[in-house]
């Protein structure tokens, strides 16, 4: 990740969007963190995008695959039910 | 192997590369035990991917069947240039996106996101959100709001958001799976995130 040297609003917004999800404590994100601390507007932007993603991660649980679907699949591909 | 969500799976990080290669080599030759093994490794996570993408059990089940049938048909031509999981996820995502396109053709309504210019989103116009908008216990109402919002994303935007932000593939992996450039992944991701964030913001203000 490129380190934003002169972290303007525009750069910060781009960087946040591109790299959100990476460890913000990493050295590469130092300039970004500094800017976020000093800029309430970007901080709100970052915070709301982050909350959006976190809410989806929490809501989008793993879905249990019905055994019936797997059995049909084995049957279609003429595979044994048990390996 | 697939993104962070699966990193602790015994079938991914802990599976020796040579064992994987051997199963794939055998599956290419039509070895049924090897094909069975691949299906066991991937069926659960691909089903989850389809449920996230299509949000409908019947469509997810059909797409899963279609994915593995296509995989078996195409395996002999898999050259191993790409990682196997990227190749398989590409087949799966294409099938999922085709389903979404046919839904759209049958009158499904999706939001127009190409008008969103992230450069013009002025941070100052965004109101703050509550510190904990039901983050710990997502209530039924919140889940319905999230569901409604993601259902408005058309296939190309939904796929990027799910692969990158939910499944946690890297930008590079997402671009390979979708067959688009990393720059394209980034722009779609920005638009999808801004769209969802704006929609959720409106709902939470109600």
Short mmCIF file of C-alpha atoms in Angstrom, two decimals:
data_model
loop_
_atom_site.label_atom_id
_atom_site.label_comp_id
_atom_site.label_asym_id
_atom_site.label_seq_id
_atom_site.Cartn_x
_atom_site.Cartn_y
_atom_site.Cartn_z
CA UNK A 1 0.00 0.00 0.00
CA UNK A 2 1.29 3.43 -0.91
CA UNK A 3 1.80 5.77 1.99
CA UNK A 4 -0.17 8.95 1.42
CA UNK A 5 2.46 11.67 1.80
CA UNK A 6 0.26 14.74 1.75
CA UNK A 7 -2.92 13.25 2.93
CA UNK A 8 -5.60 15.43 1.40
CA UNK A 9 -9.33 14.70 1.81
CA UNK A 10 -9.46 13.13 -1.62
CA UNK A 11 -6.47 10.89 -1.02
CA UNK A 12 -7.72 9.85 2.37
CA UNK A 13 -11.15 8.95 1.02
CA UNK A 14 -9.54 6.87 -1.71
CA UNK A 15 -7.13 5.18 0.62
CA UNK A 16 -9.79 4.42 3.18
CA UNK A 17 -12.03 2.93 0.55
CA UNK A 18 -9.30 0.86 -1.04
CA UNK A 19 -7.69 -0.48 2.03
CA UNK A 20 -10.38 -0.60 4.66
CA UNK A 21 -10.26 -3.95 6.33
CA UNK A 22 -6.47 -3.89 6.57
CA UNK A 23 -4.84 -3.34 9.90
CA UNK A 24 -4.99 0.37 10.55
CA UNK A 25 -2.14 0.03 13.05
CA UNK A 26 0.24 -1.06 10.31
CA UNK A 27 3.05 1.41 9.60
CA UNK A 28 1.70 1.99 6.11
CA UNK A 29 -1.46 3.47 7.56
CA UNK A 30 0.31 5.93 9.83
CA UNK A 31 -0.30 9.00 7.67
CA UNK A 32 -3.87 7.92 7.16
CA UNK A 33 -4.46 7.57 10.89
CA UNK A 34 -2.90 10.95 11.55
CA UNK A 35 -5.18 12.58 9.03
CA UNK A 36 -8.26 10.83 10.41
CA UNK A 37 -7.45 12.07 13.90
CA UNK A 38 -7.06 15.63 12.68
CA UNK A 39 -9.98 15.73 10.26
CA UNK A 40 -13.51 15.23 11.66
CA UNK A 41 -15.06 15.08 8.19
CA UNK A 42 -12.89 12.20 7.04
CA UNK A 43 -13.28 10.54 10.39
CA UNK A 44 -17.07 10.49 10.01
CA UNK A 45 -16.71 9.17 6.48
CA UNK A 46 -14.37 6.42 7.61
CA UNK A 47 -16.50 5.58 10.62
CA UNK A 48 -19.77 5.22 8.70
CA UNK A 49 -18.21 3.12 5.93
CA UNK A 50 -16.54 0.93 8.54
CA UNK A 51 -19.82 0.45 10.43
CA UNK A 52 -21.61 -0.42 7.20
CA UNK A 53 -19.10 -3.18 6.45
CA UNK A 54 -19.05 -4.46 10.03
CA UNK A 55 -22.82 -4.67 10.16
CA UNK A 56 -22.90 -6.71 6.99
CA UNK A 57 -20.13 -8.99 8.22
CA UNK A 58 -22.14 -9.60 11.37
CA UNK A 59 -25.42 -10.13 9.57
CA UNK A 60 -24.15 -12.33 6.74
CA UNK A 61 -23.71 -15.57 8.62
CA UNK A 62 -22.55 -18.82 7.07
CA UNK A 63 -25.51 -20.72 5.66
CA UNK A 64 -25.70 -24.43 6.40
CA UNK A 65 -25.77 -26.47 3.23
CA UNK A 66 -28.72 -28.88 3.37
CA UNK A 67 -27.56 -32.51 3.23
CA UNK A 68 -30.26 -33.15 0.63
CA UNK A 69 -28.51 -30.72 -1.76
CA UNK A 70 -25.18 -32.45 -1.29
CA UNK A 71 -26.74 -35.88 -1.82
CA UNK A 72 -28.39 -34.67 -5.04
CA UNK A 73 -25.06 -33.36 -6.19
CA UNK A 74 -23.31 -36.68 -5.58
CA UNK A 75 -26.14 -38.43 -7.39
CA UNK A 76 -26.00 -36.08 -10.39
CA UNK A 77 -22.25 -36.54 -10.70
CA UNK A 78 -22.52 -40.27 -10.02
CA UNK A 79 -20.33 -40.11 -6.94
CA UNK A 80 -20.56 -42.31 -3.89
CA UNK A 81 -22.39 -40.76 -0.93
CA UNK A 82 -19.44 -41.52 1.35
CA UNK A 83 -15.82 -41.29 0.36
CA UNK B 1 -6.58 -19.65 -0.44
CA UNK B 2 -9.78 -17.72 0.10
CA UNK B 3 -9.92 -14.64 2.24
CA UNK B 4 -9.55 -14.09 5.93
CA UNK B 5 -12.90 -15.55 6.84
CA UNK B 6 -11.65 -19.01 5.90
CA UNK B 7 -8.08 -18.64 7.00
CA UNK B 8 -8.39 -21.04 9.88
CA UNK B 9 -10.13 -23.69 7.88
CA UNK B 10 -8.22 -26.97 7.98
CA UNK B 11 -8.91 -27.34 4.31
CA UNK B 12 -7.16 -24.17 3.32
CA UNK B 13 -4.06 -22.94 5.09
CA UNK B 14 -3.27 -26.26 6.71
CA UNK B 15 -3.73 -28.38 3.62
CA UNK B 16 -0.33 -29.07 2.07
CA UNK B 17 0.04 -27.67 -1.42
CA UNK B 18 1.27 -30.98 -2.80
CA UNK B 19 -1.85 -32.78 -1.56
CA UNK B 20 -4.05 -30.20 -3.25
CA UNK B 21 -2.15 -30.49 -6.50
CA UNK B 22 -2.45 -34.24 -6.42
CA UNK B 23 -6.23 -34.13 -5.91
CA UNK B 24 -6.60 -31.62 -8.73
CA UNK B 25 -4.38 -33.65 -11.04
CA UNK B 26 -6.47 -36.75 -10.33
CA UNK B 27 -9.76 -34.86 -10.66
CA UNK B 28 -8.65 -33.62 -14.09
CA UNK B 29 -8.29 -37.26 -15.12
CA UNK B 30 -11.83 -37.95 -13.92
CA UNK B 31 -10.94 -39.63 -10.62
CA UNK B 32 -14.26 -39.68 -8.76
CA UNK B 33 -12.74 -39.80 -5.29
CA UNK B 34 -10.75 -36.64 -6.04
CA UNK B 35 -13.83 -34.87 -7.43
CA UNK B 36 -15.73 -35.93 -4.31
CA UNK B 37 -12.95 -34.47 -2.18
CA UNK B 38 -13.07 -31.10 -3.98
CA UNK B 39 -16.84 -30.95 -3.61
CA UNK B 40 -16.55 -31.67 0.11
CA UNK B 41 -13.96 -28.92 0.46
CA UNK B 42 -15.91 -26.24 -1.38
CA UNK B 43 -19.65 -26.99 -1.30
CA UNK B 44 -20.34 -25.33 2.06
CA UNK B 45 -18.49 -22.11 1.36
CA UNK B 46 -19.84 -21.81 -2.19
CA UNK B 47 -23.37 -22.33 -0.89
CA UNK B 48 -22.81 -19.48 1.56
CA UNK B 49 -21.45 -17.34 -1.28
CA UNK B 50 -24.57 -18.04 -3.36
CA UNK B 51 -26.88 -17.30 -0.44
CA UNK B 52 -25.11 -13.99 0.05
CA UNK B 53 -25.19 -13.17 -3.64
CA UNK B 54 -28.64 -14.46 -4.59
CA UNK B 55 -30.43 -14.32 -1.23
CA UNK B 56 -32.71 -17.17 -2.21
CA UNK B 57 -32.35 -20.84 -1.22
CA UNK B 58 -33.66 -22.34 -4.43
CA UNK B 59 -31.39 -20.21 -6.62
CA UNK B 60 -28.42 -20.95 -4.35
CA UNK B 61 -29.01 -24.70 -4.57
CA UNK B 62 -29.42 -24.62 -8.37
CA UNK B 63 -26.29 -22.51 -8.75
CA UNK B 64 -24.25 -24.83 -6.57
CA UNK B 65 -25.26 -27.85 -8.67
CA UNK B 66 -24.47 -25.94 -11.86
CA UNK B 67 -21.09 -24.85 -10.52
CA UNK B 68 -19.87 -28.35 -9.77
CA UNK B 69 -21.25 -29.77 -13.01
CA UNK B 70 -19.40 -27.02 -14.90
CA UNK B 71 -16.29 -27.65 -12.81
CA UNK B 72 -16.26 -31.33 -13.78
CA UNK B 73 -16.79 -30.44 -17.45
CA UNK B 74 -14.05 -27.81 -17.47
CA UNK B 75 -11.50 -29.50 -15.22
CA UNK B 76 -9.59 -31.13 -18.09
CA UNK B 77 -8.87 -27.64 -19.48
CA UNK B 78 -7.75 -26.21 -16.10
CA UNK B 79 -4.10 -25.40 -16.75
CA UNK B 80 -3.12 -24.42 -13.26
CA UNK B 81 -2.05 -20.87 -14.24
CA UNK B 82 -4.45 -19.50 -11.66
CA UNK B 83 -5.04 -20.83 -8.16
CA UNK B 84 -7.67 -23.52 -8.21
CA UNK B 85 -9.96 -21.66 -5.79
CA UNK B 86 -9.82 -18.50 -7.96
CA UNK B 87 -10.76 -20.59 -10.98
CA UNK B 88 -13.63 -22.30 -9.13
CA UNK B 89 -14.93 -19.07 -7.59
CA UNK B 90 -14.87 -17.52 -11.05
CA UNK B 91 -17.12 -20.28 -12.39
CA UNK B 92 -19.41 -19.89 -9.37
CA UNK B 93 -19.59 -16.11 -9.53
CA UNK B 94 -20.34 -16.16 -13.26
CA UNK B 95 -23.21 -18.55 -12.64
CA UNK B 96 -24.52 -16.39 -9.79
CA UNK B 97 -24.28 -13.23 -11.88
CA UNK B 98 -26.16 -14.89 -14.74
CA UNK B 99 -28.96 -15.73 -12.30
CA UNK B 100 -29.08 -12.11 -11.16
CA UNK B 101 -29.13 -10.88 -14.76
CA UNK B 102 -32.06 -13.11 -15.59
CA UNK B 103 -33.84 -11.81 -12.50
CA UNK B 104 -33.25 -8.28 -13.76
CA UNK B 105 -34.57 -9.26 -17.19
CA UNK B 106 -37.72 -10.55 -15.49
CA UNK B 107 -38.30 -7.16 -13.93
CA UNK B 108 -36.07 -7.21 -10.85
CA UNK B 109 -35.24 -3.64 -9.80
CA UNK B 110 -31.68 -2.57 -9.02
CA UNK B 111 -30.27 0.85 -8.17
CA UNK B 112 -28.24 2.81 -10.71
CA UNK B 113 -24.82 3.24 -9.12
CA UNK B 114 -22.78 4.46 -12.05
CA UNK B 115 -23.92 8.01 -11.19
CA UNK B 116 -22.13 7.88 -7.84
CA UNK B 117 -18.84 9.73 -8.15
CA UNK B 118 -16.78 9.02 -5.01
CA UNK B 119 -14.63 12.07 -5.80
CA UNK B 120 -17.68 14.27 -5.36
CA UNK B 121 -18.89 12.77 -2.12
CA UNK B 122 -18.31 15.58 0.32
CA UNK B 123 -17.43 14.18 3.69
CA UNK B 124 -18.92 17.16 5.49
CA UNK B 125 -22.42 16.22 4.34
CA UNK B 126 -22.37 12.89 6.12
CA UNK B 127 -24.09 12.90 9.49
CA UNK B 128 -22.52 10.93 12.32
CA UNK B 129 -24.00 7.56 13.14
CA UNK B 130 -24.75 6.34 16.62
CA UNK B 131 -21.73 4.74 18.25
CA UNK B 132 -23.29 1.31 18.40
CA UNK B 133 -26.11 0.97 15.85
CA UNK B 134 -27.13 -2.47 17.07
CA UNK B 135 -23.67 -3.77 16.37
CA UNK B 136 -23.63 -6.39 19.08
CA UNK B 137 -27.07 -7.83 18.63
CA UNK B 138 -28.34 -7.19 15.16
CA UNK B 139 -32.06 -6.93 15.57
CA UNK B 140 -34.52 -8.36 13.10
CA UNK B 141 -35.45 -4.90 11.88
CA UNK B 142 -31.82 -4.01 11.21
CA UNK B 143 -31.28 -7.25 9.33
CA UNK B 144 -34.27 -6.48 7.13
CA UNK B 145 -32.84 -3.03 6.37
CA UNK B 146 -29.47 -4.54 5.46
CA UNK B 147 -31.16 -7.16 3.31
CA UNK B 148 -33.29 -4.61 1.46
CA UNK B 149 -30.27 -2.41 0.79
CA UNK B 150 -28.06 -5.16 -0.60
CA UNK B 151 -30.93 -6.44 -2.74
CA UNK B 152 -30.88 -3.10 -4.55
CA UNK B 153 -27.28 -3.60 -5.65
CA UNK B 154 -27.04 -4.93 -9.18
CA UNK B 155 -24.87 -8.00 -9.80
CA UNK B 156 -21.53 -6.36 -10.63
CA UNK B 157 -21.61 -4.15 -7.52
CA UNK B 158 -23.05 -6.81 -5.24
CA UNK B 159 -20.41 -9.34 -6.28
CA UNK B 160 -17.54 -6.94 -5.57
CA UNK B 161 -18.95 -5.95 -2.18
CA UNK B 162 -19.56 -9.55 -1.13
CA UNK B 163 -16.24 -10.91 -2.36
CA UNK B 164 -14.13 -8.08 -0.97
CA UNK B 165 -15.95 -6.90 2.14
CA UNK B 166 -17.84 -9.97 3.31
CA UNK B 167 -15.77 -12.91 2.06
CA UNK B 168 -12.64 -10.77 2.50
CA UNK B 169 -10.80 -11.65 -0.66
CA UNK B 170 -8.07 -9.18 -1.58
CA UNK B 171 -8.57 -6.62 -4.34
CA UNK B 172 -6.26 -8.72 -6.53
CA UNK B 173 -8.17 -11.96 -5.86
CA UNK B 174 -11.51 -10.23 -6.41
CA UNK B 175 -10.29 -8.89 -9.75
CA UNK B 176 -9.17 -12.36 -10.84
CA UNK B 177 -12.44 -13.98 -9.79
CA UNK B 178 -14.52 -11.39 -11.61
CA UNK B 179 -12.17 -11.02 -14.58
CA UNK B 180 -11.96 -7.25 -14.21
CA UNK B 181 -9.04 -4.95 -13.42
CA UNK B 182 -8.13 -4.09 -9.80
CA UNK B 183 -8.94 -0.44 -10.63
CA UNK B 184 -12.40 -1.51 -11.68
CA UNK B 185 -12.84 -3.50 -8.47
CA UNK B 186 -11.92 -0.41 -6.46
CA UNK B 187 -14.34 1.92 -8.22
CA UNK B 188 -17.22 -0.57 -7.94
CA UNK B 189 -16.37 -1.17 -4.32
CA UNK B 190 -16.37 2.54 -3.51
CA UNK B 191 -19.73 3.05 -5.19
CA UNK B 192 -21.28 0.00 -3.52
CA UNK B 193 -20.02 1.04 -0.08
CA UNK B 194 -21.19 4.64 -0.48
CA UNK B 195 -24.58 3.50 -1.76
CA UNK B 196 -25.13 1.08 1.13
CA UNK B 197 -23.81 3.52 3.69
CA UNK B 198 -26.14 6.28 2.41
CA UNK B 199 -29.14 3.98 2.37
CA UNK B 200 -28.47 2.64 5.86
CA UNK B 201 -27.86 6.17 7.11
CA UNK B 202 -31.30 7.22 5.84
CA UNK B 203 -32.93 4.23 7.53
CA UNK B 204 -31.19 4.80 10.84
CA UNK B 205 -32.30 8.44 10.88
CA UNK B 206 -35.97 7.39 10.56
#
